[in-house]
mmCIF file of C-alpha atoms and ligand atoms in Angstrom:
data_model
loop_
_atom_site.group_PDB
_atom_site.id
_atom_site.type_symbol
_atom_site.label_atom_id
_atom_site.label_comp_id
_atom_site.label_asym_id
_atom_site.label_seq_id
_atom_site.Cartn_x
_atom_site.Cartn_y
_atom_site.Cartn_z
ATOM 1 C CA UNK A 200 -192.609 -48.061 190.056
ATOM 2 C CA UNK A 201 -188.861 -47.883 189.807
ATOM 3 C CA UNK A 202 -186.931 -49.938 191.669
ATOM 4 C CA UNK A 203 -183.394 -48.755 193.392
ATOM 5 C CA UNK A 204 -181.645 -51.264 190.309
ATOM 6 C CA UNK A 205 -183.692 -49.145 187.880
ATOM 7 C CA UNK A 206 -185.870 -52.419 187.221
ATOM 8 C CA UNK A 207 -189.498 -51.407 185.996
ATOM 9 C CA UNK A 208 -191.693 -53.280 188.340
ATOM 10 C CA UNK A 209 -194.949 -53.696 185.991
ATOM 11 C CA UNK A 210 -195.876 -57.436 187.229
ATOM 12 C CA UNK A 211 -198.056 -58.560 190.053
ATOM 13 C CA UNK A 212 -198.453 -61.514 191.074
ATOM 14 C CA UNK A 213 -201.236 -62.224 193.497
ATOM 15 C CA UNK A 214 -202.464 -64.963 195.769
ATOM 16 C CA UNK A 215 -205.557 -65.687 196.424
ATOM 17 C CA UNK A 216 -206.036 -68.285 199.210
ATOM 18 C CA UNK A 217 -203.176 -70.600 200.405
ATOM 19 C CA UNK A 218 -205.644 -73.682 200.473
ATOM 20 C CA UNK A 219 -205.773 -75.901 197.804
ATOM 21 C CA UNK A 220 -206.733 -79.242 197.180
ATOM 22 C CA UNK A 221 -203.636 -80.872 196.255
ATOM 23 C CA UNK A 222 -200.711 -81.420 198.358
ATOM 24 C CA UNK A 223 -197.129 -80.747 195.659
ATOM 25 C CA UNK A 224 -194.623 -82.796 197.584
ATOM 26 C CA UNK A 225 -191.947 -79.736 196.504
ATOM 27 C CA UNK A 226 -194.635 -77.038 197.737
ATOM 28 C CA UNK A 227 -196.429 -78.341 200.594
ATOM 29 C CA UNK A 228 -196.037 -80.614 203.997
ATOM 30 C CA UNK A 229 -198.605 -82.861 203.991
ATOM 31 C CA UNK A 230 -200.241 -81.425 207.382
ATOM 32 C CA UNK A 231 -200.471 -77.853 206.217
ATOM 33 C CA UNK A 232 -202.749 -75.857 208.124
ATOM 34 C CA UNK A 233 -204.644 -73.118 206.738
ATOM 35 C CA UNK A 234 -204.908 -69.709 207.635
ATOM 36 C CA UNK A 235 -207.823 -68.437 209.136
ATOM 37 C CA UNK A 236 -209.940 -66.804 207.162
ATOM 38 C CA UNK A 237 -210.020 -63.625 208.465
ATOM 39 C CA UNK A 238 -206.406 -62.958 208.274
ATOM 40 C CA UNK A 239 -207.172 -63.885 204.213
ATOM 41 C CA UNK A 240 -208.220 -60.335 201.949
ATOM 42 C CA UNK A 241 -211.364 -60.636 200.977
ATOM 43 C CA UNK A 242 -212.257 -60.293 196.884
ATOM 44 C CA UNK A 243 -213.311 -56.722 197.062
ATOM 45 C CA UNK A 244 -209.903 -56.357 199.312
ATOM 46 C CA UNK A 245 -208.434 -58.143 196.204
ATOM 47 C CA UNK A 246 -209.882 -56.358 193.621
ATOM 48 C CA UNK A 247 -209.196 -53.308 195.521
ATOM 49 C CA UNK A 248 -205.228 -53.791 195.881
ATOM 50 C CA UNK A 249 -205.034 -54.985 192.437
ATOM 51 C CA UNK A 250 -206.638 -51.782 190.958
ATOM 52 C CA UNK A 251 -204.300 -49.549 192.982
ATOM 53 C CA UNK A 252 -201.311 -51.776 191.729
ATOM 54 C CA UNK A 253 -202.849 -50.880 187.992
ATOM 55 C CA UNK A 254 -202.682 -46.953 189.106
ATOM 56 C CA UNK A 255 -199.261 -47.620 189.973
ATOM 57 C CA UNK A 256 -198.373 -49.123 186.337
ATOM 58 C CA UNK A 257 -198.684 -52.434 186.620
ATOM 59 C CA UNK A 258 -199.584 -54.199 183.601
ATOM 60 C CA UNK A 259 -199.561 -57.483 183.718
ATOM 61 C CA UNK A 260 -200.907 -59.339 186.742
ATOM 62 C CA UNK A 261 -201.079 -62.999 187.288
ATOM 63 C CA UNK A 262 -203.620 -64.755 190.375
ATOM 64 C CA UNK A 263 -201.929 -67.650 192.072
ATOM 65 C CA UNK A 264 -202.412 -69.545 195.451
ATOM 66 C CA UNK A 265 -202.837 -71.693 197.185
ATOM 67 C CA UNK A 266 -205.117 -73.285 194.139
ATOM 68 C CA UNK A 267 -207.008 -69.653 193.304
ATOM 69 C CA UNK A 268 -209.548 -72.206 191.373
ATOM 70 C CA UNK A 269 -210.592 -73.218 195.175
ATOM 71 C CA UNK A 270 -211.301 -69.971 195.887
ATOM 72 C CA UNK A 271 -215.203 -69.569 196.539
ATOM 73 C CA UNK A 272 -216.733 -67.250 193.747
ATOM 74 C CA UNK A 273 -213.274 -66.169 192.485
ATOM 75 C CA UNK A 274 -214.598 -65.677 189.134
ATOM 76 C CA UNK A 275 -216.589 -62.457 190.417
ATOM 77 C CA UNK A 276 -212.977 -61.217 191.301
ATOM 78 C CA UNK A 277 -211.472 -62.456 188.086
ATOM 79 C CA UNK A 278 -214.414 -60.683 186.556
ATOM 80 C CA UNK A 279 -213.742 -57.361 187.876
ATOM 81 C CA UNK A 280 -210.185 -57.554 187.061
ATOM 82 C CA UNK A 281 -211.102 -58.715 183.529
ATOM 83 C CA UNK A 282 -212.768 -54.873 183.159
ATOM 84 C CA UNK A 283 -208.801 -53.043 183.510
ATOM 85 C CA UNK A 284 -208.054 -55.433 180.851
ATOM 86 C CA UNK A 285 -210.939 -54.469 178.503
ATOM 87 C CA UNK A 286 -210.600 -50.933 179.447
ATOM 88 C CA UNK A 287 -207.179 -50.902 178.180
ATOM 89 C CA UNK A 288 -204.881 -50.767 181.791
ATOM 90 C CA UNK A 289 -204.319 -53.609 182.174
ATOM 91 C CA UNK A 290 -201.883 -55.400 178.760
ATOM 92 C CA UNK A 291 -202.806 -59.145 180.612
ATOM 93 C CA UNK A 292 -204.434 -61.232 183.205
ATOM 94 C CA UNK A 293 -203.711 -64.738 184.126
ATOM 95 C CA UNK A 294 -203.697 -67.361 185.849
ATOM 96 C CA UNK A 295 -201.455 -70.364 187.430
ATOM 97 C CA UNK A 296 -203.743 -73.571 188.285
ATOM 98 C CA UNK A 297 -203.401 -76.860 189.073
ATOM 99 C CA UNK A 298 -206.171 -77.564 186.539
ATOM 100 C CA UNK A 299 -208.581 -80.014 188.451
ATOM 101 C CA UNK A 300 -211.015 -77.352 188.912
ATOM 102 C CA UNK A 301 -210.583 -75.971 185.390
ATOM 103 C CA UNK A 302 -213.383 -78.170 183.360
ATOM 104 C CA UNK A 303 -215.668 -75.794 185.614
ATOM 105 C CA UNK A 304 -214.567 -71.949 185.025
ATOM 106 C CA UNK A 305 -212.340 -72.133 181.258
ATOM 107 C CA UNK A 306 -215.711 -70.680 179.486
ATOM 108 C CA UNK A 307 -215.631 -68.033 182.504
ATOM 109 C CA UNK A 308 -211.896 -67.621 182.050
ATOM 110 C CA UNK A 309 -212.233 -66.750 178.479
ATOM 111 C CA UNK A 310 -214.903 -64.725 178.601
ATOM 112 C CA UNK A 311 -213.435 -62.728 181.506
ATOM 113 C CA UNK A 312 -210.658 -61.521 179.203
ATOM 114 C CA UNK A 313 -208.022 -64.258 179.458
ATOM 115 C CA UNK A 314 -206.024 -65.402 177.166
ATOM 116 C CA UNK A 315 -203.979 -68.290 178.512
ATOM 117 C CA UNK A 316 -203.114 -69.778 181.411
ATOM 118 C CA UNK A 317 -200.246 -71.702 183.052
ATOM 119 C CA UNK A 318 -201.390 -75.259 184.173
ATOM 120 C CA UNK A 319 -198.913 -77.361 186.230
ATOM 121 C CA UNK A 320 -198.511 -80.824 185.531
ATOM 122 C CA UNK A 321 -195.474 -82.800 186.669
ATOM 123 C CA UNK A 322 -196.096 -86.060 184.882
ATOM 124 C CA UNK A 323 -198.560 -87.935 182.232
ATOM 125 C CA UNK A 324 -198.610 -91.174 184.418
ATOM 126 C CA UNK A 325 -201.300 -91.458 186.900
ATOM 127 C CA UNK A 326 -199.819 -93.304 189.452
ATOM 128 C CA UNK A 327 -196.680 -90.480 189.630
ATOM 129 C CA UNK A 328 -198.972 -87.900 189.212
ATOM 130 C CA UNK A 329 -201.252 -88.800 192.455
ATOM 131 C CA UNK A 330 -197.300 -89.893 194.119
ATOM 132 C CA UNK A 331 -196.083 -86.338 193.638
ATOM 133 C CA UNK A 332 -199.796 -84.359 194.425
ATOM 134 C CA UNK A 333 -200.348 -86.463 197.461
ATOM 135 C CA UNK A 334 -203.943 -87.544 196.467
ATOM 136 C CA UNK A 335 -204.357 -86.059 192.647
ATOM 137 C CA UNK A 336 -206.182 -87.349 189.861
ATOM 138 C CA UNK A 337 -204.525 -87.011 186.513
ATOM 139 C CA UNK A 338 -207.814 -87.486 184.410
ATOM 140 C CA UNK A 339 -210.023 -84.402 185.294
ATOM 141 C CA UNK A 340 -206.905 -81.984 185.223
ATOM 142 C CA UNK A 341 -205.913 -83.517 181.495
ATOM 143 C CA UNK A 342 -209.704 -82.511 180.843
ATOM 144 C CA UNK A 343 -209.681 -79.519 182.331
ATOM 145 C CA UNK A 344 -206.682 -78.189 180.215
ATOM 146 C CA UNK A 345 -209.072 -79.344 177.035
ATOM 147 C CA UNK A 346 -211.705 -77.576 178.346
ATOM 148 C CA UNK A 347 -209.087 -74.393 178.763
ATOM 149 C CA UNK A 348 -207.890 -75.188 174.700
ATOM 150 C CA UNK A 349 -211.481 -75.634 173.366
ATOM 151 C CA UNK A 350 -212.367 -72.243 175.055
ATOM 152 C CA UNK A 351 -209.914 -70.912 173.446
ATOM 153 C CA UNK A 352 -207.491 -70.525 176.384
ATOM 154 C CA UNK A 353 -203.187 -70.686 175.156
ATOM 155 C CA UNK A 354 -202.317 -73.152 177.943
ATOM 156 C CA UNK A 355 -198.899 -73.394 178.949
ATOM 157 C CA UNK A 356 -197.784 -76.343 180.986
ATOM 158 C CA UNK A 357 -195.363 -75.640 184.183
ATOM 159 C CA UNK A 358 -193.455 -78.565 185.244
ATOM 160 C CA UNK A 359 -190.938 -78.952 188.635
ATOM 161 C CA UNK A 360 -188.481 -81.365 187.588
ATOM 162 C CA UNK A 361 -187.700 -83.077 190.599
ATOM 163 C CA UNK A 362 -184.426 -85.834 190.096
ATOM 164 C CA UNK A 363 -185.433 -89.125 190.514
ATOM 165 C CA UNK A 364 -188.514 -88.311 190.773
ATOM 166 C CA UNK A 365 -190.047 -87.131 186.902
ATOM 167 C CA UNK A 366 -187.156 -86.313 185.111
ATOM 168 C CA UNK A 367 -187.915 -89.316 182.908
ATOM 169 C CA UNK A 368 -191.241 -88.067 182.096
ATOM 170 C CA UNK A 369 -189.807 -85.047 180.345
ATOM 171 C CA UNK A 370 -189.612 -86.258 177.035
ATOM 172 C CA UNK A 371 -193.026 -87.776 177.066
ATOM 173 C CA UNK A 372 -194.188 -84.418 178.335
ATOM 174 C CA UNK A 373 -192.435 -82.594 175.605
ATOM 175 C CA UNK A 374 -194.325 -84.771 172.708
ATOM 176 C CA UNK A 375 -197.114 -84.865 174.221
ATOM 177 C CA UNK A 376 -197.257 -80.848 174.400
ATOM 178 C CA UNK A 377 -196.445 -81.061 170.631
ATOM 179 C CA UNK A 378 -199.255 -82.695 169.681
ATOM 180 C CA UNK A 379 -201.507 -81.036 171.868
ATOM 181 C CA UNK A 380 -200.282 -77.501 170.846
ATOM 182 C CA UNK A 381 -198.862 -76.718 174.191
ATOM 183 C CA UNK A 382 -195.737 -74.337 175.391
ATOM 184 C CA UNK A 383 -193.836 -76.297 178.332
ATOM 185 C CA UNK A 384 -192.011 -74.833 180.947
ATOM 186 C CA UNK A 385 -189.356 -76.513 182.936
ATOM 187 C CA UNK A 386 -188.933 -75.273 186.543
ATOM 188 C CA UNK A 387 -186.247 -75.878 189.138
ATOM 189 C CA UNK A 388 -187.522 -76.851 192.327
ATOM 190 C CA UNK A 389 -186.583 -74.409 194.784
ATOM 191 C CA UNK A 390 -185.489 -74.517 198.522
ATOM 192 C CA UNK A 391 -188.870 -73.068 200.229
ATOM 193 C CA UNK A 392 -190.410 -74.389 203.163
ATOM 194 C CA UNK A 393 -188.944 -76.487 206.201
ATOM 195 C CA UNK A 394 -189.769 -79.993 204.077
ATOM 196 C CA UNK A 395 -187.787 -79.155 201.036
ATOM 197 C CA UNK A 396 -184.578 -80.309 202.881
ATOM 198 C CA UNK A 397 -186.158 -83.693 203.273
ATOM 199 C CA UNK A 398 -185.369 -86.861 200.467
ATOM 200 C CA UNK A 399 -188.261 -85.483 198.296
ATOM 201 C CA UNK A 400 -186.818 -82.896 197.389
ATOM 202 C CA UNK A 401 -184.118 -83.705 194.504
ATOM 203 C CA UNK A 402 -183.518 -80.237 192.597
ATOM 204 C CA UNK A 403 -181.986 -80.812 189.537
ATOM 205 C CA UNK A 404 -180.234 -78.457 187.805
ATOM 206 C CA UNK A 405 -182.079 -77.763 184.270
ATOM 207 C CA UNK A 406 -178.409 -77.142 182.305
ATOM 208 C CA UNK A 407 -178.007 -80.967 183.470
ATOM 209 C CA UNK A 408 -181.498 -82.174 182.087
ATOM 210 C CA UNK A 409 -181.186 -79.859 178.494
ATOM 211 C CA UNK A 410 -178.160 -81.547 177.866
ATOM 212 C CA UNK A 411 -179.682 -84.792 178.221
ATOM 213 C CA UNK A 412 -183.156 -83.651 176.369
ATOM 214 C CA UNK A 413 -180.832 -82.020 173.034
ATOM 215 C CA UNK A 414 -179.649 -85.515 172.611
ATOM 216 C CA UNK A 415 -183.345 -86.322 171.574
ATOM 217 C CA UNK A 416 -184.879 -82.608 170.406
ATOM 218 C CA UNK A 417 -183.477 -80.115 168.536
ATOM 219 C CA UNK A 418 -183.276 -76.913 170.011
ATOM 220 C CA UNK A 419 -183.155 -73.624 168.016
ATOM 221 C CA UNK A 420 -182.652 -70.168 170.058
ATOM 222 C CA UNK A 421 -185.154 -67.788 170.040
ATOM 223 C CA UNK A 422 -185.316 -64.272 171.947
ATOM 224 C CA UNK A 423 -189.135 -64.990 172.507
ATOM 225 C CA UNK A 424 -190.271 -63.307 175.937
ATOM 226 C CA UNK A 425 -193.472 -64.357 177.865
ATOM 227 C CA UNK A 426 -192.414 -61.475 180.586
ATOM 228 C CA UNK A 427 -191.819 -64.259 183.117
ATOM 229 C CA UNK A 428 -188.645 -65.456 184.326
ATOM 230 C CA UNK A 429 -188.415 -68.408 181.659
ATOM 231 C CA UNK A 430 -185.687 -68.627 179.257
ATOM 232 C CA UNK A 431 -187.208 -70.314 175.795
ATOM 233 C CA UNK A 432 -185.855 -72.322 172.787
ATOM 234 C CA UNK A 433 -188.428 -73.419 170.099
ATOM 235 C CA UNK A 434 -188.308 -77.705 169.940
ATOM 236 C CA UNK A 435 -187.883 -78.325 165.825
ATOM 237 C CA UNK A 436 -189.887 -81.605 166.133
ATOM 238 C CA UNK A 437 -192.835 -80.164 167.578
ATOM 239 C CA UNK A 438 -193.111 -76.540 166.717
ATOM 240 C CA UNK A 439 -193.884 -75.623 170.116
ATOM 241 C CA UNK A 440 -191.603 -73.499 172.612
ATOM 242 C CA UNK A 441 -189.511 -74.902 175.712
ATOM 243 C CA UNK A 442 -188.758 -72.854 178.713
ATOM 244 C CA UNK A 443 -186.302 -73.184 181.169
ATOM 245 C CA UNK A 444 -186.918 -71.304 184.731
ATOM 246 C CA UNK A 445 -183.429 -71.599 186.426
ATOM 247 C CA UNK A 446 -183.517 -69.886 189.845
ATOM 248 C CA UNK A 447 -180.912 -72.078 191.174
ATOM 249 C CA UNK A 448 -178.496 -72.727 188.159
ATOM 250 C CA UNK A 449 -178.744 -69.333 186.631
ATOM 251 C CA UNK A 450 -180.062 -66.059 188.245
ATOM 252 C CA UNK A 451 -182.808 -64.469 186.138
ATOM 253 C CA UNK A 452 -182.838 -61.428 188.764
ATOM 254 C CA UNK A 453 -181.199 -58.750 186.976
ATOM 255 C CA UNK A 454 -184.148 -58.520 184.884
ATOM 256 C CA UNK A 455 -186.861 -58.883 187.321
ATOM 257 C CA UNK A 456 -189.860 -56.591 186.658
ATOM 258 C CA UNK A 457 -192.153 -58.641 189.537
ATOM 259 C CA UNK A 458 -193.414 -58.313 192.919
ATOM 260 C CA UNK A 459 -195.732 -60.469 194.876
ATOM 261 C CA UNK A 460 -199.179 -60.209 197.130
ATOM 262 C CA UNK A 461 -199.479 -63.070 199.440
ATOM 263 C CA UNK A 462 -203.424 -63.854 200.304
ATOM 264 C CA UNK A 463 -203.060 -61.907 203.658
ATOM 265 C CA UNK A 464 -201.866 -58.931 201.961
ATOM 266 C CA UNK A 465 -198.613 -58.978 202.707
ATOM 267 C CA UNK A 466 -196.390 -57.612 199.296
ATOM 268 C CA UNK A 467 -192.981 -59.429 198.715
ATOM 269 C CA UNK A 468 -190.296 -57.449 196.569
ATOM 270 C CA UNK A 469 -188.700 -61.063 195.814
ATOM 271 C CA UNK A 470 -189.569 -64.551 196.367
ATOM 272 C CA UNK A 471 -186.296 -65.348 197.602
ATOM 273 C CA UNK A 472 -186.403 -63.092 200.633
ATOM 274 C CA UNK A 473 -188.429 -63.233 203.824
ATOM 275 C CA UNK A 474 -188.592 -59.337 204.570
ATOM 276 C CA UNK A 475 -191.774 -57.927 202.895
ATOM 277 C CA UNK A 476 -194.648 -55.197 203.683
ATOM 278 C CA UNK A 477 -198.031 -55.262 204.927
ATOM 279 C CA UNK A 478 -200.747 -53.837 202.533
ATOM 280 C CA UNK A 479 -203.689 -55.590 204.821
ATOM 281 C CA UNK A 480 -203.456 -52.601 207.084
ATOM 282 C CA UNK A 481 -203.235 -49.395 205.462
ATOM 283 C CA UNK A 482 -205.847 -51.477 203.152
ATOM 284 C CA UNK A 483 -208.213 -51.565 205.893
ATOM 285 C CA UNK A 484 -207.448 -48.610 207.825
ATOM 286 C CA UNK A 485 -208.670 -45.843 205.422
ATOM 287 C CA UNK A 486 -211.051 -45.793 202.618
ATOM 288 C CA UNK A 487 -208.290 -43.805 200.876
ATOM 289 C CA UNK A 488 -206.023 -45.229 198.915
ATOM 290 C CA UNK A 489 -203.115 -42.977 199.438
ATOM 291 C CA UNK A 490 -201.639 -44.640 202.614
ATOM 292 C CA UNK A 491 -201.546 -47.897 200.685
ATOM 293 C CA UNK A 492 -199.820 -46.363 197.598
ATOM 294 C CA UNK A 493 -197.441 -44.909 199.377
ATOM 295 C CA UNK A 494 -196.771 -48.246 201.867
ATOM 296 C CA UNK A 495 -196.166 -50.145 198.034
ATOM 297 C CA UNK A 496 -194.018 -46.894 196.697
ATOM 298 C CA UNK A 497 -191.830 -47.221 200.367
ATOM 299 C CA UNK A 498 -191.355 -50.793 199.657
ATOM 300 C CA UNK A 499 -190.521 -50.783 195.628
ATOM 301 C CA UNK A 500 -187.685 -48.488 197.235
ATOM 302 C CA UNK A 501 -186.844 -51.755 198.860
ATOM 303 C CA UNK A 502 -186.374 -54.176 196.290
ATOM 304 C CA UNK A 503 -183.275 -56.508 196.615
ATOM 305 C CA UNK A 504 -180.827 -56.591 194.077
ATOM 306 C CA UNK A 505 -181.471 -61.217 193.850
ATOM 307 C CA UNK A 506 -182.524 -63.621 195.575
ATOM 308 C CA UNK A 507 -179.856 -66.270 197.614
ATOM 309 C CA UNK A 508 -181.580 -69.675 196.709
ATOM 310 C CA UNK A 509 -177.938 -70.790 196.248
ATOM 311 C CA UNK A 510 -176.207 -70.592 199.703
ATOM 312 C CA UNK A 511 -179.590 -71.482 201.056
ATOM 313 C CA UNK A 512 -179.311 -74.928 199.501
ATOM 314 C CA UNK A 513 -175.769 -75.084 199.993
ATOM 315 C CA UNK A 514 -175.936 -74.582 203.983
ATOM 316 C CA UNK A 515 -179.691 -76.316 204.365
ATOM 317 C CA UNK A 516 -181.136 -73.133 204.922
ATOM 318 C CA UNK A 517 -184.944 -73.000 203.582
ATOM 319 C CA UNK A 518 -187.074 -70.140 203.203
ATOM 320 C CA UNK A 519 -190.008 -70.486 206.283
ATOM 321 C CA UNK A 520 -192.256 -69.153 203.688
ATOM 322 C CA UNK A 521 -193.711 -71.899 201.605
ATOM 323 C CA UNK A 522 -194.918 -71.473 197.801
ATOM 324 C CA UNK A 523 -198.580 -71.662 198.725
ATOM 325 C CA UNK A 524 -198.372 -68.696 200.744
ATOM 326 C CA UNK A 525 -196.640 -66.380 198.507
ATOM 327 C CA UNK A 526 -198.096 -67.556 195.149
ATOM 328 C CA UNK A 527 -195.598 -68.620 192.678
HETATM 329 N N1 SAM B 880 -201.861 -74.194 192.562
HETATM 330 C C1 SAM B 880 -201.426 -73.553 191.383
HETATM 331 C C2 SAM B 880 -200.461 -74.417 190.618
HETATM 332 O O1 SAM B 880 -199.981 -75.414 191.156
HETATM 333 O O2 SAM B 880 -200.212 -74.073 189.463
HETATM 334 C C3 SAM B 880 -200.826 -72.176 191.616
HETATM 335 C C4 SAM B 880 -199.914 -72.006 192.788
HETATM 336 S S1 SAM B 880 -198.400 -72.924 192.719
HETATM 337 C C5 SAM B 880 -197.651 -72.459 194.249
HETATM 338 C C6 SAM B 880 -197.524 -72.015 191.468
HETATM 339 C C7 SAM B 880 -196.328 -72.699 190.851
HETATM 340 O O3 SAM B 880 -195.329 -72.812 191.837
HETATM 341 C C8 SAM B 880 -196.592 -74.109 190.331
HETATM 342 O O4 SAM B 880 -196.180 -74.187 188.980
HETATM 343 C C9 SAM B 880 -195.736 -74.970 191.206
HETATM 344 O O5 SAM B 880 -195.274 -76.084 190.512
HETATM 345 C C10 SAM B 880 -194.633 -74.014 191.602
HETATM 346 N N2 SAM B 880 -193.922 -74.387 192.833
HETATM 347 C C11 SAM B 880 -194.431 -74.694 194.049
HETATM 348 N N3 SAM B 880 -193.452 -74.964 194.935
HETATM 349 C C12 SAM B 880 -192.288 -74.828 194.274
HETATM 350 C C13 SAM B 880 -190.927 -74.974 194.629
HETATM 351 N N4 SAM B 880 -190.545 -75.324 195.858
HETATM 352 N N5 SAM B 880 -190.002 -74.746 193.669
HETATM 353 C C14 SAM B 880 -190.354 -74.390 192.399
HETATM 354 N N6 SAM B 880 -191.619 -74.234 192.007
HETATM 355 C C15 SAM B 880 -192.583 -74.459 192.923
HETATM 356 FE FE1 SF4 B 881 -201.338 -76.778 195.367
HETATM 357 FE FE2 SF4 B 881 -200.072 -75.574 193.371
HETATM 358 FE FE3 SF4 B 881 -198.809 -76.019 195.703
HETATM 359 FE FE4 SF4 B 881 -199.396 -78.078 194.164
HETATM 360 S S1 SF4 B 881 -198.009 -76.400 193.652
HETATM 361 S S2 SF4 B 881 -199.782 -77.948 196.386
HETATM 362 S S3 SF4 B 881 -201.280 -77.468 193.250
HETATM 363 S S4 SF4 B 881 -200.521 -74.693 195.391
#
């Protein structure tokens, strides 16, 4: 799948529910109502999308939500996709969690074919951490991602730096990922949903915050590459890696090699635009696959050239389409 920039589109990343038990100030309104059910693919809808994706050369494909840990028996989906990756087709699978659920399934994870994970964790202190979730506890998501280590699980931690708000948790975040033999990921907090004009939401821009943080840690450039939009530097104190995803203070989109499936099927060519396809239907009007490879090969034709978080910020103009629903 070659997109009309000549970008290699060989990333999927698929949600798979937009419920979830936590409530991200930056990625949810506190009332969200959930879709109904039936308007959510099924797992052998999932499973069935995903391996047609594979056909179509994708090789790395991450589930996200929604929390896809809430998902009921999602490790029978994560199971069959763990057989593309054993068979060879598939180079990775992953996941992005929240963590609370993760004590439960990191043995499953693991033995699924996994190899690491992204958790997200916004702060260390309980009180901020249940502030920012809406109702989160820190404890069984800080066990969860020791669960994910001792099963063997490379966990990398995502964090939305939000100013104000946790950008003086950073640091503590930082050692705390050193000892704990943890990658970190910083991650601009970006204009989606109707809420994220409101006084929670305090992007800050990341070249601010790394100026600040190199006053501490030393920084030393690497060209490492996870495949994901993060830009890295390795962190001499603590051996470990630091990412910086920038949406909003520098474009990563002339290298963009991903597309997304929300949980109703519908496939985004760019999280910063609202136009995408539906997959639901040519999914479940034919038992062939053909109509639904060719409604993803008419859309890959599609792809924008970037995304406009920029001027959407600038003139208070949100995506409608919230995180949860997409799958970030
Ligand atoms: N529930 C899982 C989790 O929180 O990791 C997976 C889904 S969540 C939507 C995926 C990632 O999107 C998380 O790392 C979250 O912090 C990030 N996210 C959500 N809303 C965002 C926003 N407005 N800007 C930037 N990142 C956001
Ligand atoms: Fe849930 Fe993840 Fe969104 Fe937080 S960021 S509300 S954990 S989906």
């Amino acid at each position: 799948m070659i997109d009309p920039f000549g970008r290699r589109v060989s990333y999927l990343r698929l949600s798979v529910t937009d419920r979830c038990d936590l409530r991200c100030t930056y990625c949810m309104a506190e009332d969200t109502e959930f879709l109904p059910k039936a308007d959510v693919l099924g797992l052998e809808e999932l499973a069935r999308l995903s391996a047609v994706f594979i056909g179509l050369g994708v090789r790395k494909l991450r589930l996200t939500g929604g929390e896809p840990l809430v998902r009921r028996d999602i490790m029978r989906l994560i199971g069959a996709l763990g057989a593309h990756v054993a068979s060879g087709q598939l180079e990775e699978l992953t996941l992005t969690t929240n963590g609370t659920q993760l004590s439960h399934h990191a043995q499953g994870l693991a033995q699924a074919g996994i190899r690491r994970i992204n958790v997200s964790l916004d702060s260390l202190d309980p009180a901020l951490f249940h502030q920012i979730t809406r109702r989160g506890e820190l404890a069984p998501v800080l066990a969860g991602i020791r669960a994910a280590k001792a099963a063997g699980l490379a966990v990398k931690i995502n964090t939305v730096v939000m100013g104000g708000v946790n950008d003086q948790e950073i640091d503590r975040l930082i050692a705390w990922c050193g000892e704990e033999g943890h990658d970190l990921s910083l991650i601009e907090a970006m204009p989606l949903g109707a809420f994220s004009t409101g006084p929670a939401f305090q992007p800050l821009p990341l070249s601010v915050l790394r100026g600040r943080l190199a006053q501490r840690w030393s920084f030393a450039a690497t060209d490492y590459s996870s495949g994901g939009p993060a830009r890295y530097v390795n962190i001499l104190q603590t051996g470990r890696r630091l990412g910086f995803i920038t949406p909003l203070s520098h474009g990563f989109c002339e290298s963009c090699n991903r597309v997304r499936v929300s949980c109703t099927g519908r496939l985004f060519l760019c999280l910063g635009h609202e136009t995408g396809t539906d997959l639901r239907q040519p999914l479940r009007a034919s038992a062939s696959d053909e109509p639904l490879r060719e409604a993803i090969r008419q859309a890959i034709g599609h792809k924008p050239e970037g995304h406009d978080f920029v001027a959407r910020r600038a003139n208070r103009q949100p995506l409608a389409r919230t995180m949860n629903h997409t799958g970030g």
